[in-house]
Amino acid sequence: MKNLPFACVAGALVAMLTACGSSFPPPTDRLASAEAASRSARELGADREPRAALHLKLAQEQIDQAKTLMQDGDNKRADLVLQRANSDAELSVMLAKENTAKAEADKAQERVKALKAGK
């Protein structure tokens, strides 16, 4: 009988921890951010650059996985997956921008060569 209060306290503690663990809010802001970054990457032409396209594909797969996790109520894991998705989408944006900047630099060098050859 001496252990009864301890058992009650332990049981209450387990119940509280379980309740707190399952009440992680849906990561809707992170989902919106990852989707926006993916959209930006597509608009910047990430589909045309292999490295950017790979990271864009990974981001989309992770977004889809996170949506499934959210439907299943696993919001904490969905949040972690969306963090990865956002990182991959942002990397895709940066790679697409790098590709565009490189193409513009190459065109500028060609114009300079053409001007020098015309002298």
PDB file of C-alpha atoms in Angstrom:
ATOM      1  CA  MET A   1       0.000   0.000   0.000  1.00  0.00           C
ATOM      2  CA  LYS A   2       2.961   2.314   0.484  1.00  0.00           C
ATOM      3  CA  ASN A   3       3.578   2.236  -3.289  1.00  0.00           C
ATOM      4  CA  LEU A   4       0.051   3.255  -4.191  1.00  0.00           C
ATOM      5  CA  PRO A   5       0.710   7.020  -4.218  1.00  0.00           C
ATOM      6  CA  PHE A   6       3.855   6.481  -6.314  1.00  0.00           C
ATOM      7  CA  ALA A   7       1.903   4.329  -8.772  1.00  0.00           C
ATOM      8  CA  CYS A   8      -0.794   6.993  -9.051  1.00  0.00           C
ATOM      9  CA  VAL A   9       1.763   9.735  -9.615  1.00  0.00           C
ATOM     10  CA  ALA A  10       3.656   7.635 -12.158  1.00  0.00           C
ATOM     11  CA  GLY A  11       0.435   6.792 -13.993  1.00  0.00           C
ATOM     12  CA  ALA A  12      -0.627  10.427 -14.059  1.00  0.00           C
ATOM     13  CA  LEU A  13       2.801  11.476 -15.311  1.00  0.00           C
ATOM     14  CA  VAL A  14       2.712   8.934 -18.151  1.00  0.00           C
ATOM     15  CA  ALA A  15      -0.780  10.098 -19.113  1.00  0.00           C
ATOM     16  CA  MET A  16       0.318  13.748 -19.147  1.00  0.00           C
ATOM     17  CA  LEU A  17       3.412  13.035 -21.232  1.00  0.00           C
ATOM     18  CA  THR A  18       1.389  11.018 -23.718  1.00  0.00           C
ATOM     19  CA  ALA A  19      -1.176  13.789 -24.008  1.00  0.00           C
ATOM     20  CA  CYS A  20       1.498  16.455 -24.447  1.00  0.00           C
ATOM     21  CA  GLY A  21       3.373  14.433 -27.043  1.00  0.00           C
ATOM     22  CA  SER A  22       0.317  13.969 -29.214  1.00  0.00           C
ATOM     23  CA  SER A  23      -0.721  17.615 -29.083  1.00  0.00           C
ATOM     24  CA  PHE A  24       2.037  18.901 -31.368  1.00  0.00           C
ATOM     25  CA  PRO A  25       0.262  21.411 -33.640  1.00  0.00           C
ATOM     26  CA  PRO A  26       0.070  20.771 -37.379  1.00  0.00           C
ATOM     27  CA  PRO A  27       3.080  22.432 -39.044  1.00  0.00           C
ATOM     28  CA  THR A  28       0.946  24.359 -41.539  1.00  0.00           C
ATOM     29  CA  ASP A  29       3.301  27.360 -41.666  1.00  0.00           C
ATOM     30  CA  ARG A  30       6.274  25.136 -42.440  1.00  0.00           C
ATOM     31  CA  LEU A  31       4.206  23.321 -45.088  1.00  0.00           C
ATOM     32  CA  ALA A  32       3.310  26.639 -46.740  1.00  0.00           C
ATOM     33  CA  SER A  33       6.956  27.714 -46.646  1.00  0.00           C
ATOM     34  CA  ALA A  34       8.202  24.479 -48.237  1.00  0.00           C
ATOM     35  CA  GLU A  35       5.513  24.642 -50.928  1.00  0.00           C
ATOM     36  CA  ALA A  36       6.373  28.279 -51.674  1.00  0.00           C
ATOM     37  CA  ALA A  37      10.076  27.472 -51.978  1.00  0.00           C
ATOM     38  CA  SER A  38       9.268  24.590 -54.337  1.00  0.00           C
ATOM     39  CA  ARG A  39       7.094  26.877 -56.456  1.00  0.00           C
ATOM     40  CA  SER A  40       9.894  29.458 -56.598  1.00  0.00           C
ATOM     41  CA  ALA A  41      12.372  26.818 -57.712  1.00  0.00           C
ATOM     42  CA  ARG A  42      10.051  25.716 -60.529  1.00  0.00           C
ATOM     43  CA  GLU A  43       9.509  29.323 -61.631  1.00  0.00           C
ATOM     44  CA  LEU A  44      13.275  29.851 -61.725  1.00  0.00           C
ATOM     45  CA  GLY A  45      13.741  26.866 -64.026  1.00  0.00           C
ATOM     46  CA  ALA A  46      14.982  24.278 -61.554  1.00  0.00           C
ATOM     47  CA  ASP A  47      13.447  21.587 -63.771  1.00  0.00           C
ATOM     48  CA  ARG A  48      16.000  22.431 -66.491  1.00  0.00           C
ATOM     49  CA  GLU A  49      19.107  22.061 -64.306  1.00  0.00           C
ATOM     50  CA  PRO A  50      19.829  18.475 -63.176  1.00  0.00           C
ATOM     51  CA  ARG A  51      21.133  19.223 -59.661  1.00  0.00           C
ATOM     52  CA  ALA A  52      18.344  21.709 -58.953  1.00  0.00           C
ATOM     53  CA  ALA A  53      15.765  19.295 -60.369  1.00  0.00           C
ATOM     54  CA  LEU A  54      16.985  16.528 -58.066  1.00  0.00           C
ATOM     55  CA  HIS A  55      16.580  18.670 -54.949  1.00  0.00           C
ATOM     56  CA  LEU A  56      13.216  19.928 -56.166  1.00  0.00           C
ATOM     57  CA  LYS A  57      12.055  16.334 -56.596  1.00  0.00           C
ATOM     58  CA  LEU A  58      13.289  15.429 -53.107  1.00  0.00           C
ATOM     59  CA  ALA A  59      11.466  18.438 -51.656  1.00  0.00           C
ATOM     60  CA  GLN A  60       8.211  17.472 -53.357  1.00  0.00           C
ATOM     61  CA  GLU A  61       8.475  13.881 -52.134  1.00  0.00           C
ATOM     62  CA  GLN A  62       9.098  15.129 -48.600  1.00  0.00           C
ATOM     63  CA  ILE A  63       6.141  17.533 -48.801  1.00  0.00           C
ATOM     64  CA  ASP A  64       3.909  14.651 -49.887  1.00  0.00           C
ATOM     65  CA  GLN A  65       5.260  12.486 -47.057  1.00  0.00           C
ATOM     66  CA  ALA A  66       4.654  15.270 -44.531  1.00  0.00           C
ATOM     67  CA  LYS A  67       1.055  15.694 -45.688  1.00  0.00           C
ATOM     68  CA  THR A  68       0.480  11.974 -45.100  1.00  0.00           C
ATOM     69  CA  LEU A  69       2.094  12.207 -41.666  1.00  0.00           C
ATOM     70  CA  MET A  70      -0.128  15.164 -40.794  1.00  0.00           C
ATOM     71  CA  GLN A  71      -3.223  13.228 -41.851  1.00  0.00           C
ATOM     72  CA  ASP A  72      -2.070  10.392 -39.589  1.00  0.00           C
ATOM     73  CA  GLY A  73      -1.649  12.850 -36.701  1.00  0.00           C
ATOM     74  CA  ASP A  74       2.149  12.563 -36.587  1.00  0.00           C
ATOM     75  CA  ASN A  75       2.686  16.325 -36.667  1.00  0.00           C
ATOM     76  CA  LYS A  76       6.070  16.307 -34.962  1.00  0.00           C
ATOM     77  CA  ARG A  77       7.571  13.972 -37.549  1.00  0.00           C
ATOM     78  CA  ALA A  78       5.818  15.914 -40.317  1.00  0.00           C
ATOM     79  CA  ASP A  79       7.503  19.062 -39.029  1.00  0.00           C
ATOM     80  CA  LEU A  80      10.924  17.423 -39.239  1.00  0.00           C
ATOM     81  CA  VAL A  81      10.254  16.155 -42.758  1.00  0.00           C
ATOM     82  CA  LEU A  82       9.104  19.632 -43.796  1.00  0.00           C
ATOM     83  CA  GLN A  83      12.325  21.127 -42.458  1.00  0.00           C
ATOM     84  CA  ARG A  84      14.216  18.849 -44.845  1.00  0.00           C
ATOM     85  CA  ALA A  85      11.780  19.663 -47.653  1.00  0.00           C
ATOM     86  CA  ASN A  86      12.293  23.370 -47.131  1.00  0.00           C
ATOM     87  CA  SER A  87      16.073  22.938 -47.176  1.00  0.00           C
ATOM     88  CA  ASP A  88      15.957  20.925 -50.392  1.00  0.00           C
ATOM     89  CA  ALA A  89      13.589  23.415 -52.021  1.00  0.00           C
ATOM     90  CA  GLU A  90      15.784  26.368 -51.017  1.00  0.00           C
ATOM     91  CA  LEU A  91      18.864  24.563 -52.330  1.00  0.00           C
ATOM     92  CA  SER A  92      17.009  23.986 -55.583  1.00  0.00           C
ATOM     93  CA  VAL A  93      16.248  27.728 -55.759  1.00  0.00           C
ATOM     94  CA  MET A  94      19.907  28.589 -55.220  1.00  0.00           C
ATOM     95  CA  LEU A  95      21.097  26.084 -57.823  1.00  0.00           C
ATOM     96  CA  ALA A  96      18.580  27.409 -60.357  1.00  0.00           C
ATOM     97  CA  LYS A  97      19.740  30.982 -59.668  1.00  0.00           C
ATOM     98  CA  GLU A  98      23.363  29.902 -60.030  1.00  0.00           C
ATOM     99  CA  ASN A  99      22.571  28.300 -63.375  1.00  0.00           C
ATOM    100  CA  THR A 100      20.828  31.462 -64.613  1.00  0.00           C
ATOM    101  CA  ALA A 101      23.687  33.688 -63.441  1.00  0.00           C
ATOM    102  CA  LYS A 102      26.249  31.452 -65.135  1.00  0.00           C
ATOM    103  CA  ALA A 103      24.305  31.537 -68.412  1.00  0.00           C
ATOM    104  CA  GLU A 104      24.116  35.347 -68.255  1.00  0.00           C
ATOM    105  CA  ALA A 105      27.843  35.591 -67.510  1.00  0.00           C
ATOM    106  CA  ASP A 106      28.635  33.324 -70.468  1.00  0.00           C
ATOM    107  CA  LYS A 107      26.527  35.550 -72.760  1.00  0.00           C
ATOM    108  CA  ALA A 108      28.289  38.662 -71.484  1.00  0.00           C
ATOM    109  CA  GLN A 109      31.690  37.077 -72.163  1.00  0.00           C
ATOM    110  CA  GLU A 110      30.588  36.219 -75.699  1.00  0.00           C
ATOM    111  CA  ARG A 111      29.509  39.843 -76.280  1.00  0.00           C
ATOM    112  CA  VAL A 112      32.878  41.088 -75.005  1.00  0.00           C
ATOM    113  CA  LYS A 113      34.706  38.667 -77.331  1.00  0.00           C
ATOM    114  CA  ALA A 114      32.559  39.803 -80.248  1.00  0.00           C
ATOM    115  CA  LEU A 115      33.283  43.475 -79.507  1.00  0.00           C
ATOM    116  CA  LYS A 116      37.019  42.795 -79.260  1.00  0.00           C
ATOM    117  CA  ALA A 117      36.987  40.848 -82.523  1.00  0.00           C
ATOM    118  CA  GLY A 118      35.159  43.718 -84.261  1.00  0.00           C
ATOM    119  CA  LYS A 119      37.922  46.240 -83.490  1.00  0.00           C
TER     120      LYS A 119
END
